[in-house]
Short mmCIF file of N, CA and C in Angstrom, two decimals:
data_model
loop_
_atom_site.label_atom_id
_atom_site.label_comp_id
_atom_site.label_asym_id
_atom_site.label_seq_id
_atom_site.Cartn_x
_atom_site.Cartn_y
_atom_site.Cartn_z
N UNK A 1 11.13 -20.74 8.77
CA UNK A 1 10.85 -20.00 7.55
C UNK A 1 11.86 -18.85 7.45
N UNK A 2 12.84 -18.96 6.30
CA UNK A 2 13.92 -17.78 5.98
C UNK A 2 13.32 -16.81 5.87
N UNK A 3 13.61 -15.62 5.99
CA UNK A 3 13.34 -14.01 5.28
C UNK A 3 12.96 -14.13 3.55
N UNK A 4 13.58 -14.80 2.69
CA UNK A 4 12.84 -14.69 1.29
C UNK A 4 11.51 -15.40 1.08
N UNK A 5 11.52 -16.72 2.00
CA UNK A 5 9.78 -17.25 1.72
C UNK A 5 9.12 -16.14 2.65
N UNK A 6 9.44 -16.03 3.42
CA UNK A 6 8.26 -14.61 4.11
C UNK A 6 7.91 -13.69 3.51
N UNK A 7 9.32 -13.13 2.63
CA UNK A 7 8.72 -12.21 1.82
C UNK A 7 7.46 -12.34 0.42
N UNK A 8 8.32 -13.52 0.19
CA UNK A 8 7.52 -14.34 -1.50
C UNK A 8 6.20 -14.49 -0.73
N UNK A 9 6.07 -15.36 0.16
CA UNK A 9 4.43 -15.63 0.99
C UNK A 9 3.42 -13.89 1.06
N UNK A 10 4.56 -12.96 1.43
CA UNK A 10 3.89 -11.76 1.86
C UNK A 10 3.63 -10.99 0.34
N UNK A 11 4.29 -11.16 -0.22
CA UNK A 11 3.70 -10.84 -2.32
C UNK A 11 3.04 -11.28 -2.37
N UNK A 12 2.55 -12.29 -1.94
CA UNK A 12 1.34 -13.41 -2.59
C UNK A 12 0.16 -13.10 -1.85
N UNK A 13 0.34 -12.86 -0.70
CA UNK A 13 -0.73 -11.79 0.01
C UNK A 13 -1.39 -10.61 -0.27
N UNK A 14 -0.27 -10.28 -0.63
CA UNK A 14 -1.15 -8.63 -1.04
C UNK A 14 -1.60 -8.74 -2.45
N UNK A 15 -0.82 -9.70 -3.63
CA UNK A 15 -1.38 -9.58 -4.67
C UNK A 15 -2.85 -10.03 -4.25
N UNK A 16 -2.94 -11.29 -3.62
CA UNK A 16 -4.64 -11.80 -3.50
C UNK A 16 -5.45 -10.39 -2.61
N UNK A 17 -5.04 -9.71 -2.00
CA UNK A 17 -5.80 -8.61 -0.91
C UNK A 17 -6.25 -7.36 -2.44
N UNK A 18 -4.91 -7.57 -3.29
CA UNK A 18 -5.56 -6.33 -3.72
C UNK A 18 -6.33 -6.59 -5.53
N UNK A 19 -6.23 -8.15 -5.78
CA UNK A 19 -7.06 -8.58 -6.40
C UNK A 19 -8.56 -9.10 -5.87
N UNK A 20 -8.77 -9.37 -4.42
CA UNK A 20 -9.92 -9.67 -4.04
C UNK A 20 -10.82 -7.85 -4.09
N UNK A 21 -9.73 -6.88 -3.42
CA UNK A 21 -10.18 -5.70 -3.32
C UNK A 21 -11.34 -4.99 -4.63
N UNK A 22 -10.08 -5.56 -5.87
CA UNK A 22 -11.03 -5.20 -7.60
C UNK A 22 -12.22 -5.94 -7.49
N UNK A 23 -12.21 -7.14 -7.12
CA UNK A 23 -13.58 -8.18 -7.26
C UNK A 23 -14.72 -7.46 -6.92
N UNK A 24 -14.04 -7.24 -5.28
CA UNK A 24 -15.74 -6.46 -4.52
C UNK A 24 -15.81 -4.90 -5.19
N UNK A 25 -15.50 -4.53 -5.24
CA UNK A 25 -14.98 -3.08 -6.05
C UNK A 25 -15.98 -3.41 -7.16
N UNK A 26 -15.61 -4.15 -7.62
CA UNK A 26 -16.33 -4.26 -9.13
C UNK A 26 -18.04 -4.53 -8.86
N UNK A 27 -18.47 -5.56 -7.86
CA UNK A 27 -19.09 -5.84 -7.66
C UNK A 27 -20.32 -4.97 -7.48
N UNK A 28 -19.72 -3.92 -5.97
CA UNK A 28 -20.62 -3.25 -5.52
C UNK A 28 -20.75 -2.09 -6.32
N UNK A 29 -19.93 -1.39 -7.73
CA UNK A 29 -19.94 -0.50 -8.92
C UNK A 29 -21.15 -1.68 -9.50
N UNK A 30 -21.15 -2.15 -9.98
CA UNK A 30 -22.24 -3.54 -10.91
C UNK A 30 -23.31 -2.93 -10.04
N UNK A 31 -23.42 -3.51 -8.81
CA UNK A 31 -24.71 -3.56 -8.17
C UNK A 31 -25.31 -2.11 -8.14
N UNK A 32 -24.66 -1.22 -7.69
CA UNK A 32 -25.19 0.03 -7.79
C UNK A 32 -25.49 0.75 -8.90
N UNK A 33 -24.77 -0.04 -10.39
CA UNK A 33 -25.02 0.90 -11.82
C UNK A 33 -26.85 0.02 -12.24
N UNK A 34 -26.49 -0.95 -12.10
CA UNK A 34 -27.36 -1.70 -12.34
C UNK A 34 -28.93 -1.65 -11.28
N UNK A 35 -28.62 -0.95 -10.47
CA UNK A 35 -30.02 -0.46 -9.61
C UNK A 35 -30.16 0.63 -9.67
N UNK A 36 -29.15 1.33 -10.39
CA UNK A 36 -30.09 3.09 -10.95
C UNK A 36 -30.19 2.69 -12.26
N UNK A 37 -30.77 1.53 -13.08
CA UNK A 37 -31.22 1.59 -14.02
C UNK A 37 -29.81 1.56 -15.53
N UNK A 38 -29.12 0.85 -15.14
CA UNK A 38 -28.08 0.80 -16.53
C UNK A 38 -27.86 -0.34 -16.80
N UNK A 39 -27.78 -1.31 -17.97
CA UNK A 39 -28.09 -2.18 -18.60
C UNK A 39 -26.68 -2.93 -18.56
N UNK A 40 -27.07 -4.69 -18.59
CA UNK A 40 -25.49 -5.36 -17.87
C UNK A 40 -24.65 -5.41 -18.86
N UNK A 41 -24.50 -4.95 -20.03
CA UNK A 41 -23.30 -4.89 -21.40
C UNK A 41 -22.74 -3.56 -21.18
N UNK A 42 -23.51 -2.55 -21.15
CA UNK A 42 -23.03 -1.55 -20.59
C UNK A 42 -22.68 -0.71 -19.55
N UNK A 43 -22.72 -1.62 -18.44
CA UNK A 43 -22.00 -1.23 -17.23
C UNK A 43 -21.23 -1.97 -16.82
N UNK A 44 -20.80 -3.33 -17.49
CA UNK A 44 -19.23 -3.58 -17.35
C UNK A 44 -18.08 -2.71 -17.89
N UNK A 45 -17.66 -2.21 -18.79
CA UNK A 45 -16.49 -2.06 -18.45
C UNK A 45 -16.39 -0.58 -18.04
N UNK A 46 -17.80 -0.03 -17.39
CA UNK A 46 -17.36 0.85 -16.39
C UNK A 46 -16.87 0.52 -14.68
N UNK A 47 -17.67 -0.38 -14.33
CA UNK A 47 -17.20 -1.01 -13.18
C UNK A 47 -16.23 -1.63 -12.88
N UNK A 48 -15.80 -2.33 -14.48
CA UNK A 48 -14.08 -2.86 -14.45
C UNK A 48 -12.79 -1.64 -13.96
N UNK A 49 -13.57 -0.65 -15.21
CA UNK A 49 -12.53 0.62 -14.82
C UNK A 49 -12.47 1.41 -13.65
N UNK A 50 -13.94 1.51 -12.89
CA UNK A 50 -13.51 2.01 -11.60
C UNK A 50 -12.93 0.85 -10.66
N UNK A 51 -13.12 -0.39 -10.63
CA UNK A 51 -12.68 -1.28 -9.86
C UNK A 51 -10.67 -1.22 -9.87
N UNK A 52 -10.34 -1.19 -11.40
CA UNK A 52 -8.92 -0.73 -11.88
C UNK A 52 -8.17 0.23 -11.19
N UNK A 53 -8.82 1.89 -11.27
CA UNK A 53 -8.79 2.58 -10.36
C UNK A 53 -8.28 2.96 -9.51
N UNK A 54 -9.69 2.08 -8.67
CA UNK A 54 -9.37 1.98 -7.18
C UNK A 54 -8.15 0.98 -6.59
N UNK A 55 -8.04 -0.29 -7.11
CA UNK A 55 -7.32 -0.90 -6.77
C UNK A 55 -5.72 -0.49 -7.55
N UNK A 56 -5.40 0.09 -8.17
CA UNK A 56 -4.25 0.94 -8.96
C UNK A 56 -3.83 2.39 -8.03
N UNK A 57 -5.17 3.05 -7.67
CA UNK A 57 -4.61 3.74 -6.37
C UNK A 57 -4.28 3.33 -5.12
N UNK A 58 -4.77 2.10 -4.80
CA UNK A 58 -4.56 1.35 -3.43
C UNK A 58 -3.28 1.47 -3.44
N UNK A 59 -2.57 0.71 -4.45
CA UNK A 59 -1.46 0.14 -4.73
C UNK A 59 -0.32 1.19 -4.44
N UNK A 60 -0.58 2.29 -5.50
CA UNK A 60 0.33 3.02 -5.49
C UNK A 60 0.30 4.60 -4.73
N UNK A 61 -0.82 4.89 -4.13
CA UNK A 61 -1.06 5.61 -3.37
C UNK A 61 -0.74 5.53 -1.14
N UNK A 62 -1.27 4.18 -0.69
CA UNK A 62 -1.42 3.99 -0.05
C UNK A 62 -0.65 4.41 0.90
N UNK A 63 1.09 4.33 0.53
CA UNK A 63 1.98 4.56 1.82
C UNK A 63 1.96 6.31 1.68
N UNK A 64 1.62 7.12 0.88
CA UNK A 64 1.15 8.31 0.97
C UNK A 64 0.30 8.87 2.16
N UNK A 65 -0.73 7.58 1.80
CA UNK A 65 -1.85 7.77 2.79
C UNK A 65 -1.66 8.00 3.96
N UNK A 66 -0.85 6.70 4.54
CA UNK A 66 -0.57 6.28 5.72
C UNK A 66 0.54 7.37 6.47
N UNK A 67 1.60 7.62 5.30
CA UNK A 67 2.32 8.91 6.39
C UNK A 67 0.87 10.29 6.34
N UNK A 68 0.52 10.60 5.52
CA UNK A 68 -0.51 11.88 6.03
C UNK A 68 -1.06 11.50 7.21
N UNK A 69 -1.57 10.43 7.31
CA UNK A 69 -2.81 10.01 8.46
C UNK A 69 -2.10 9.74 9.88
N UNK A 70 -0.59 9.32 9.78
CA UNK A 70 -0.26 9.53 10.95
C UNK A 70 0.77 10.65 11.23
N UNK A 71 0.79 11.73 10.27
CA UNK A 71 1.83 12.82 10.94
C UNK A 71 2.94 12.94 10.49
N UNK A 72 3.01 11.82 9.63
CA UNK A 72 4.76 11.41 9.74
C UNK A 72 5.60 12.29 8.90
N UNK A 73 6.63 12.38 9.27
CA UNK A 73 7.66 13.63 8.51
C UNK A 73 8.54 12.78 7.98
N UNK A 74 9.06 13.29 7.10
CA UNK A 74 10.38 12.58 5.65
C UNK A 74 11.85 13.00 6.46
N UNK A 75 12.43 12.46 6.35
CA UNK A 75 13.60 12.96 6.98
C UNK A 75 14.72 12.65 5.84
N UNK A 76 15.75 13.43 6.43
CA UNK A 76 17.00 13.12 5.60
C UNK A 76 17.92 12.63 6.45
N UNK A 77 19.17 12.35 6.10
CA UNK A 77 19.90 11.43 6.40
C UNK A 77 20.63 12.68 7.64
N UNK A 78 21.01 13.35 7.07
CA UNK A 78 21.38 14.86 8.21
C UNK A 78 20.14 14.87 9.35
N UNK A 79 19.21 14.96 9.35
CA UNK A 79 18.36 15.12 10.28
C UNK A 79 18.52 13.65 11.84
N UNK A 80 19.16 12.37 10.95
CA UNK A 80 19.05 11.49 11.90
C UNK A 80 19.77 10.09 11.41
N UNK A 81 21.49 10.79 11.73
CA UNK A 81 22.62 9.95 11.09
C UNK A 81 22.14 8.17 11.69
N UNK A 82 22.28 8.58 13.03
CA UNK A 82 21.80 6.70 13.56
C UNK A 82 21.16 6.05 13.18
N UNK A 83 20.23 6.80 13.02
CA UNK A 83 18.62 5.91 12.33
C UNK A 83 18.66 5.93 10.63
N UNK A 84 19.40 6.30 9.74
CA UNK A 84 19.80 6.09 8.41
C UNK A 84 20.91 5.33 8.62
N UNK A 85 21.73 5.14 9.30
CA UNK A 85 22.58 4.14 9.52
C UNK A 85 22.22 2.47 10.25
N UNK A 86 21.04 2.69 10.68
CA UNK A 86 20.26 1.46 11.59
C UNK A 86 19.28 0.78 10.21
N UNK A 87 18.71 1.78 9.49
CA UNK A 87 18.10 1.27 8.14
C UNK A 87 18.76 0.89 7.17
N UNK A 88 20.08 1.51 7.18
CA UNK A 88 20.90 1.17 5.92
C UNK A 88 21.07 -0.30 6.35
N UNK A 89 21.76 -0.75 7.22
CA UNK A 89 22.58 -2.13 7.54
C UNK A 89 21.18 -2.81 7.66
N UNK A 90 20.20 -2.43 7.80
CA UNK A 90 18.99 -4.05 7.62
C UNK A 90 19.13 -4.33 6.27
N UNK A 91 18.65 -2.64 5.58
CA UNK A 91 18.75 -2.77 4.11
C UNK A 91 19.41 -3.54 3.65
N UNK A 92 20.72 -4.04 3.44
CA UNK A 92 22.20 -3.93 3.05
C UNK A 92 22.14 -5.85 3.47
N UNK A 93 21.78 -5.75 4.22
CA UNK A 93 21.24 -7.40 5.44
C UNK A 93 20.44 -8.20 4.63
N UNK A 94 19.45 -7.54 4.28
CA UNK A 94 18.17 -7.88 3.45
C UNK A 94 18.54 -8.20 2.27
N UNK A 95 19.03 -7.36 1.28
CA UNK A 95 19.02 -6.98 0.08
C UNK A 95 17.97 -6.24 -0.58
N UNK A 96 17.62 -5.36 -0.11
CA UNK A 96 16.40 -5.00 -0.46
C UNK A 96 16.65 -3.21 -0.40
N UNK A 97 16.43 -2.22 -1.58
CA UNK A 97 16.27 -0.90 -1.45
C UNK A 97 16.25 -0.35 -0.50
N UNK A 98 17.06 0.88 -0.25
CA UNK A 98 16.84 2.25 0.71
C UNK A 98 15.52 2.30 0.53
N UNK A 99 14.75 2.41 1.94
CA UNK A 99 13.64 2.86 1.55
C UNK A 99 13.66 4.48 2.25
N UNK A 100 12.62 5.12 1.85
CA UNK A 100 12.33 6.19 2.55
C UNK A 100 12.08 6.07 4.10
N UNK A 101 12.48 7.18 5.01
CA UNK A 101 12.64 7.41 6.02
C UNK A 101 11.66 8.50 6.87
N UNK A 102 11.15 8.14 7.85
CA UNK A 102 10.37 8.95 7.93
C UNK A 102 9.88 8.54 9.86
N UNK A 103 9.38 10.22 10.44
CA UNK A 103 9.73 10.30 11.73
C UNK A 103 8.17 10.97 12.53
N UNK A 104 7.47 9.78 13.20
CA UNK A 104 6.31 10.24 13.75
C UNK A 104 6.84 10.48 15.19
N UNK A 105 6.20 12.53 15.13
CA UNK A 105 6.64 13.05 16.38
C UNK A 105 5.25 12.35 17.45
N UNK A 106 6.05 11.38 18.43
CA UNK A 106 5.19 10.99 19.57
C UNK A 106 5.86 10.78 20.83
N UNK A 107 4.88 10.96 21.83
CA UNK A 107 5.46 10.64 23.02
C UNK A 107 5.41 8.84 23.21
N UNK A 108 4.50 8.01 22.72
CA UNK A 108 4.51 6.88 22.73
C UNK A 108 5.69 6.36 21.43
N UNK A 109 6.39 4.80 21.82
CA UNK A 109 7.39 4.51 20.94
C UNK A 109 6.33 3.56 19.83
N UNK A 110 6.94 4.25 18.38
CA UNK A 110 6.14 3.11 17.69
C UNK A 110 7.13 3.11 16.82
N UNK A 111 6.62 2.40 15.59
CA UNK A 111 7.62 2.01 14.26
C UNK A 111 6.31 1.18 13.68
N UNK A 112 6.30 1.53 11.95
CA UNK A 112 5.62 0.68 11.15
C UNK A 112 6.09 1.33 9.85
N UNK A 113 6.12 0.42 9.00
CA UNK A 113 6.91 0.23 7.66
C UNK A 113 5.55 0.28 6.48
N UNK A 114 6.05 1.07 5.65
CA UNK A 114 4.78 1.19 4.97
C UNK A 114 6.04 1.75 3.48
N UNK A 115 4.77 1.48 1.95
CA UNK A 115 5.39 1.62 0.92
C UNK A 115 5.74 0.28 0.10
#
């Protein structure tokens, strides 16, 4: 399997992760409007819209998330010529955007790609 079906396979993943996400989203908004007493014409397209939402912030929020939650600092290209030069040439390899750069202070070695 080349690098572009991995990628196309891995789109097709997250679109289904973050269309299954609206489903239950929607679901458990339904179930809960509808057991404090609100009627089923009128609590769809509130549960659509929070389901929207949520899954619209998933989307475009998330790699936010993920650097707050682990620490991670933004770096610039001055801060860490090798390692903007080690991302550029995958980049460049790939075809695929500069992405943002970013540096979790740890004593353990990690790396994870997020965004």
């Amino acid at each position: 399997m080349n690098f572009r079906t991995m990628q196309a396979a891995n789109r097709r993943k997250t679109i289904g992760l973050l269309i299954s996400m609206g489903v239950l989203m929607w679901c458990v908004v339904y179930a809960a409007l509808t057991y404090f007493g609100g009627t089923g014409a009128g609590i769809v397209p509130i549960a659509v819209g929070i389901a929207l939402i949520s899954v619209w912030g998933s989307y475009y929020g998330s790699d936010k998330l993920v650097l707050t939650m682990t620490g991670a600092k933004l770096i610039q290209e001055s801060d860490n010529p090798k390692l903007f030069d080690l991302v550029q040439e995958v980049t460049i390899a790939s075809g695929l955007p500069m992405p943002k750069v970013a540096i979790v202070i740890d004593s353990a070695p990690n790396a994870f790609a997020t965004g």
